Amino acid sequence: MVEVFAVASGKGGTGKTTSTLALGMALAAEYDVTVIDADTGMANILFHAGLSDVETTLHEVLAGNAPVEEAVYRRFGMDVVPCGTSLGGFREAEPGRLRDVVATLAERTDVILLDSPATLGSRSAVLPIVLADRIVVVLQPTIPSLSDGLKVQEYATTYGTDVAGILFNRVTDDEAIDRIATKAQRYFEGETLAVVPESETVRAARRASEPLLAHAPDSPPAESYWEAASALTVRPGESAAVADRFRSAVIPDDS
Amino acid sequence: MKLPPGQLRRRRVVTDLSTPLANALEAELTGYMRLESQDALLLDGDGVGVLTFEDGIPVLAYHTGTDNGGAAALADIAVAGPHRMELYELDRHVLTEVHEEADLRVPPGLPAERLAGNSRLGERTRERAPGDRRHERSEGANELDAVEAFLDDEETIETLRERASEEATLRADEWGFEVE
């Protein structure tokens, strides 16, 4: 079985990478999880997962210079595919090859999480949302974040991708968030998976180059991610069928 | 609100307005920011947002499509990103008269909070504002009240969703994606 989730937000700074790795680690308690840094223009996962010194990343794979297996690193109980940070690597990468990467990895894992770019401005930025079965929308309780999140949802549903849920992150006001989450729920198709409080612990984890759930597994934000993961029901899909679907996805290679 | 063109200092497409607002603050810009929605470029244009600055501190906000000013204009601009942002420098005296339009004024920190969801930048902007403006606040409403008001505005949200869906369909064609 395999299900592919794109962790998305229309705008930067919502804590998408932190959320992707936290959800990945929490889901890894039950499933075989692979996390892919699909934000090829602004790689982050390598810094969050202590992988900044690795030689082979998704960039080399997307450039056709390495097989995907060489960019997979077993860390924190899951497989992590980081992206590199060099501009050269980004230029050489063929975003369309992400489809083959997902297809190959889909054959050997239960859950794939794609950390997606915080923009809808280009074909390659939207590709993870197109490839995924469902998206998880990471939001902050602000007008620009909510409106961008709604746009992400519209893009996803237009391209046949469902919404698994929304996650409010970096929340500072506990009382108002309940009202806001309830009101936001009217417009979003998935349920509210969790409300994650703003926390210095998240920044400390980032500085330590560790995912939050490894750095402070019992902290309040970590607790929220555990809750989010348990609210996320993974839908079983036949791995071979999913792999075929990605391979045959109508996405030209010339992007 | 009529403004002369001024000297173009920066032009780019932005998804997060924190950076240009912080840049304007650091550069102590006197002039204005013109914000045109990317949706408007792709679909039918429906106005632009304008934000004026004095020494890097926001003074007025106006939206040409809705004719709203002040905090209401910020709400119009906030939902319209990503934007093509242009930053213009103007002589101070050109803005003096324009800045007398009381209906269009915004508290110094409000644009960072509403347009970028960035309360830290809002606070920093307030701290750098001149003494008589430092304690200006929008009437009554705090940030989360504004978010709730946005979520209560079903019509605006419906329009936003329809436009995004329309945009996604147009782009699917351009990008070679299948639409279901």
mmCIF file of C-alpha atoms in Angstrom, chain A residues 50-251:
data_model
loop_
_atom_site.group_PDB
_atom_site.id
_atom_site.type_symbol
_atom_site.label_atom_id
_atom_site.label_comp_id
_atom_site.label_asym_id
_atom_site.label_seq_id
_atom_site.Cartn_x
_atom_site.Cartn_y
_atom_site.Cartn_z
ATOM 1 C CA GLY A 50 21.170 16.707 9.753
ATOM 2 C CA LEU A 51 21.860 15.876 6.108
ATOM 3 C CA SER A 52 23.663 19.018 4.984
ATOM 4 C CA ASP A 53 26.902 17.133 4.269
ATOM 5 C CA VAL A 54 25.497 14.387 2.060
ATOM 6 C CA GLU A 55 26.865 14.096 -1.454
ATOM 7 C CA THR A 56 23.885 12.892 -3.451
ATOM 8 C CA THR A 57 20.562 14.682 -3.275
ATOM 9 C CA LEU A 58 17.368 14.870 -5.287
ATOM 10 C CA HIS A 59 19.055 17.476 -7.502
ATOM 11 C CA GLU A 60 21.484 14.860 -8.860
ATOM 12 C CA VAL A 61 18.626 12.430 -9.352
ATOM 13 C CA LEU A 62 16.495 15.015 -11.184
ATOM 14 C CA ALA A 63 19.514 15.925 -13.318
ATOM 15 C CA GLY A 64 19.808 12.280 -14.360
ATOM 16 C CA ASN A 65 23.223 11.945 -12.709
ATOM 17 C CA ALA A 66 22.321 9.452 -9.960
ATOM 18 C CA PRO A 67 19.750 6.716 -9.340
ATOM 19 C CA VAL A 68 17.143 7.653 -6.745
ATOM 20 C CA GLU A 69 18.376 4.976 -4.308
ATOM 21 C CA GLU A 70 21.586 6.967 -3.830
ATOM 22 C CA ALA A 71 19.649 9.991 -2.558
ATOM 23 C CA VAL A 72 17.643 8.044 0.050
ATOM 24 C CA TYR A 73 18.919 8.303 3.631
ATOM 25 C CA ARG A 74 17.549 6.323 6.553
ATOM 26 C CA ARG A 75 17.141 8.842 9.361
ATOM 27 C CA PHE A 76 14.873 9.094 12.412
ATOM 28 C CA GLY A 77 13.006 5.913 11.508
ATOM 29 C CA MET A 78 12.093 6.989 7.998
ATOM 30 C CA ASP A 79 13.605 7.340 4.532
ATOM 31 C CA VAL A 80 14.539 10.932 3.731
ATOM 32 C CA VAL A 81 15.312 12.246 0.245
ATOM 33 C CA PRO A 82 16.853 15.702 0.687
ATOM 34 C CA CYS A 83 17.333 18.294 -1.995
ATOM 35 C CA GLY A 84 20.599 20.166 -2.511
ATOM 36 C CA THR A 85 21.095 23.910 -2.208
ATOM 37 C CA SER A 86 23.403 24.726 -5.106
ATOM 38 C CA LEU A 87 22.070 26.923 -7.862
ATOM 39 C CA GLY A 88 23.862 24.742 -10.424
ATOM 40 C CA GLY A 89 22.095 21.661 -9.096
ATOM 41 C CA PHE A 90 18.770 23.450 -9.287
ATOM 42 C CA ARG A 91 19.394 24.560 -12.876
ATOM 43 C CA GLU A 92 20.314 21.081 -14.048
ATOM 44 C CA ALA A 93 17.376 19.415 -12.335
ATOM 45 C CA GLU A 94 14.477 18.374 -14.552
ATOM 46 C CA PRO A 95 11.429 18.846 -12.318
ATOM 47 C CA GLY A 96 9.370 16.477 -14.476
ATOM 48 C CA ARG A 97 11.563 13.582 -13.306
ATOM 49 C CA LEU A 98 9.994 13.910 -9.864
ATOM 50 C CA ARG A 99 7.217 11.739 -11.262
ATOM 51 C CA ASP A 100 9.673 8.850 -11.813
ATOM 52 C CA VAL A 101 11.233 9.386 -8.379
ATOM 53 C CA VAL A 102 7.829 9.108 -6.721
ATOM 54 C CA ALA A 103 6.933 6.101 -8.878
ATOM 55 C CA THR A 104 10.138 4.278 -7.917
ATOM 56 C CA LEU A 105 9.833 5.033 -4.208
ATOM 57 C CA ALA A 106 6.114 4.176 -4.187
ATOM 58 C CA GLU A 107 7.046 0.540 -4.750
ATOM 59 C CA ARG A 108 8.865 0.261 -1.416
ATOM 60 C CA THR A 109 7.020 2.413 1.107
ATOM 61 C CA ASP A 110 3.585 2.952 2.707
ATOM 62 C CA VAL A 111 3.455 6.733 2.902
ATOM 63 C CA ILE A 112 5.248 9.355 0.837
ATOM 64 C CA LEU A 113 5.304 12.943 2.087
ATOM 65 C CA LEU A 114 6.303 15.629 -0.397
ATOM 66 C CA ASP A 115 7.522 18.877 1.134
ATOM 67 C CA SER A 116 6.126 21.240 -1.508
ATOM 68 C CA PRO A 117 7.226 24.711 -2.623
ATOM 69 C CA ALA A 118 5.479 27.648 -0.956
ATOM 70 C CA THR A 119 4.229 29.061 -4.233
ATOM 71 C CA LEU A 120 1.864 28.236 -7.069
ATOM 72 C CA GLY A 121 3.831 30.355 -9.482
ATOM 73 C CA SER A 122 5.369 27.751 -11.748
ATOM 74 C CA ARG A 123 4.719 24.356 -13.212
ATOM 75 C CA SER A 124 7.462 22.699 -11.169
ATOM 76 C CA ALA A 125 6.166 24.304 -7.958
ATOM 77 C CA VAL A 126 2.702 22.880 -8.513
ATOM 78 C CA LEU A 127 3.928 19.443 -9.604
ATOM 79 C CA PRO A 128 4.008 17.867 -6.099
ATOM 80 C CA ILE A 129 0.355 18.824 -5.619
ATOM 81 C CA VAL A 130 -0.518 17.287 -8.971
ATOM 82 C CA LEU A 131 1.355 14.079 -8.180
ATOM 83 C CA ALA A 132 -0.040 13.604 -4.673
ATOM 84 C CA ASP A 133 -3.182 11.677 -3.767
ATOM 85 C CA ARG A 134 -4.032 14.228 -1.094
ATOM 86 C CA ILE A 135 -2.624 17.421 0.339
ATOM 87 C CA VAL A 136 -2.154 18.578 3.908
ATOM 88 C CA VAL A 137 -2.452 22.373 4.025
ATOM 89 C CA VAL A 138 -0.265 24.085 6.623
ATOM 90 C CA LEU A 139 -1.788 27.386 7.716
ATOM 91 C CA GLN A 140 -1.133 30.205 10.084
ATOM 92 C CA PRO A 141 -4.108 32.106 11.460
ATOM 93 C CA THR A 142 -3.466 35.150 9.250
ATOM 94 C CA ILE A 143 -5.385 36.503 6.262
ATOM 95 C CA PRO A 144 -2.590 35.981 3.696
ATOM 96 C CA SER A 145 -1.916 32.436 4.900
ATOM 97 C CA LEU A 146 -5.593 31.446 4.857
ATOM 98 C CA SER A 147 -6.233 32.983 1.455
ATOM 99 C CA ASP A 148 -3.132 31.317 0.013
ATOM 100 C CA GLY A 149 -4.171 28.032 1.618
ATOM 101 C CA LEU A 150 -7.565 28.302 -0.070
ATOM 102 C CA LYS A 151 -5.847 28.883 -3.394
ATOM 103 C CA VAL A 152 -3.692 25.795 -2.868
ATOM 104 C CA GLN A 153 -6.858 23.806 -2.171
ATOM 105 C CA GLU A 154 -8.469 25.051 -5.397
ATOM 106 C CA TYR A 155 -5.386 24.144 -7.420
ATOM 107 C CA ALA A 156 -5.287 20.698 -5.826
ATOM 108 C CA THR A 157 -8.943 19.902 -6.409
ATOM 109 C CA THR A 158 -8.776 21.261 -9.948
ATOM 110 C CA TYR A 159 -5.971 18.792 -10.637
ATOM 111 C CA GLY A 160 -7.840 15.898 -9.045
ATOM 112 C CA THR A 161 -5.967 15.869 -5.711
ATOM 113 C CA ASP A 162 -8.012 15.610 -2.524
ATOM 114 C CA VAL A 163 -7.517 17.473 0.743
ATOM 115 C CA ALA A 164 -6.547 15.282 3.714
ATOM 116 C CA GLY A 165 -6.750 18.083 6.228
ATOM 117 C CA ILE A 166 -5.511 21.407 7.465
ATOM 118 C CA LEU A 167 -2.951 22.068 10.146
ATOM 119 C CA PHE A 168 -2.793 25.369 12.009
ATOM 120 C CA ASN A 169 0.806 26.096 12.878
ATOM 121 C CA ARG A 170 2.687 28.675 14.941
ATOM 122 C CA VAL A 171 -0.431 29.545 16.903
ATOM 123 C CA THR A 172 -0.091 32.052 19.739
ATOM 124 C CA ASP A 173 -3.679 32.703 20.825
ATOM 125 C CA ASP A 174 -5.366 29.542 22.092
ATOM 126 C CA GLU A 175 -8.805 31.024 22.620
ATOM 127 C CA ALA A 176 -9.286 32.711 19.275
ATOM 128 C CA ILE A 177 -7.875 29.795 17.281
ATOM 129 C CA ASP A 178 -10.852 27.584 18.127
ATOM 130 C CA ARG A 179 -13.227 30.101 16.592
ATOM 131 C CA ILE A 180 -10.931 30.633 13.614
ATOM 132 C CA ALA A 181 -10.454 26.895 13.034
ATOM 133 C CA THR A 182 -14.208 26.345 13.177
ATOM 134 C CA LYS A 183 -14.839 29.120 10.667
ATOM 135 C CA ALA A 184 -11.986 28.009 8.389
ATOM 136 C CA GLN A 185 -13.374 24.478 8.428
ATOM 137 C CA ARG A 186 -16.381 25.679 6.438
ATOM 138 C CA TYR A 187 -14.160 26.393 3.463
ATOM 139 C CA PHE A 188 -11.563 23.633 3.639
ATOM 140 C CA GLU A 189 -12.436 20.155 2.521
ATOM 141 C CA GLY A 190 -10.327 18.166 4.975
ATOM 142 C CA GLU A 191 -10.663 18.231 8.741
ATOM 143 C CA THR A 192 -8.506 20.275 11.105
ATOM 144 C CA LEU A 193 -5.804 17.747 11.988
ATOM 145 C CA ALA A 194 -4.240 19.761 14.798
ATOM 146 C CA VAL A 195 -3.371 23.177 16.140
ATOM 147 C CA VAL A 196 0.372 23.506 16.732
ATOM 148 C CA PRO A 197 1.495 26.199 19.183
ATOM 149 C CA GLU A 198 4.279 28.648 18.367
ATOM 150 C CA SER A 199 7.299 27.463 20.325
ATOM 151 C CA GLU A 200 10.937 28.230 20.894
ATOM 152 C CA THR A 201 11.474 24.442 20.924
ATOM 153 C CA VAL A 202 10.812 24.355 17.170
ATOM 154 C CA ARG A 203 13.623 26.843 16.551
ATOM 155 C CA ALA A 204 15.910 24.951 18.919
ATOM 156 C CA ALA A 205 15.267 21.742 16.969
ATOM 157 C CA ARG A 206 16.100 23.524 13.742
ATOM 158 C CA ARG A 207 19.347 24.863 15.222
ATOM 159 C CA ALA A 208 20.223 21.343 16.362
ATOM 160 C CA SER A 209 19.511 20.067 12.803
ATOM 161 C CA GLU A 210 17.015 17.586 14.193
ATOM 162 C CA PRO A 211 13.347 17.072 13.415
ATOM 163 C CA LEU A 212 11.151 18.364 16.233
ATOM 164 C CA LEU A 213 9.929 14.887 17.196
ATOM 165 C CA ALA A 214 13.513 13.692 17.650
ATOM 166 C CA HIS A 215 14.645 16.816 19.472
ATOM 167 C CA ALA A 216 11.721 17.256 21.860
ATOM 168 C CA PRO A 217 9.228 14.401 21.415
ATOM 169 C CA ASP A 218 7.175 15.357 24.482
ATOM 170 C CA SER A 219 7.020 19.108 23.837
ATOM 171 C CA PRO A 220 3.622 20.757 23.242
ATOM 172 C CA PRO A 221 4.185 21.283 19.483
ATOM 173 C CA ALA A 222 5.378 17.662 19.119
ATOM 174 C CA GLU A 223 2.240 16.463 20.928
ATOM 175 C CA SER A 224 0.152 18.343 18.368
ATOM 176 C CA TYR A 225 1.926 16.622 15.485
ATOM 177 C CA TRP A 226 1.343 13.203 17.055
ATOM 178 C CA GLU A 227 -2.320 14.155 17.261
ATOM 179 C CA ALA A 228 -2.319 15.306 13.628
ATOM 180 C CA ALA A 229 -0.758 12.054 12.442
ATOM 181 C CA SER A 230 -3.310 9.962 14.318
ATOM 182 C CA ALA A 231 -6.111 12.021 12.739
ATOM 183 C CA LEU A 232 -4.701 11.250 9.304
ATOM 184 C CA THR A 233 -6.149 7.987 8.057
ATOM 185 C CA VAL A 234 -3.851 6.608 5.408
ATOM 186 C CA ARG A 235 -5.814 5.153 2.542
ATOM 187 C CA PRO A 236 -4.335 1.943 1.272
ATOM 188 C CA GLY A 237 -3.452 1.917 -2.408
ATOM 189 C CA GLU A 238 -1.835 -0.877 -4.376
ATOM 190 C CA SER A 239 1.843 0.043 -4.682
ATOM 191 C CA ALA A 240 2.166 -1.300 -8.208
ATOM 192 C CA ALA A 241 -0.967 0.512 -9.348
ATOM 193 C CA VAL A 242 0.211 3.761 -7.771
ATOM 194 C CA ALA A 243 3.629 3.413 -9.370
ATOM 195 C CA ASP A 244 1.995 2.863 -12.753
ATOM 196 C CA ARG A 245 -0.222 5.870 -12.235
ATOM 197 C CA PHE A 246 2.771 8.117 -11.650
ATOM 198 C CA ARG A 247 4.651 6.713 -14.598
ATOM 199 C CA SER A 248 1.714 7.280 -16.907
ATOM 200 C CA ALA A 249 0.782 10.690 -15.474
ATOM 201 C CA VAL A 250 0.290 13.133 -18.296
ATOM 202 C CA ILE A 251 3.183 15.403 -17.496
#
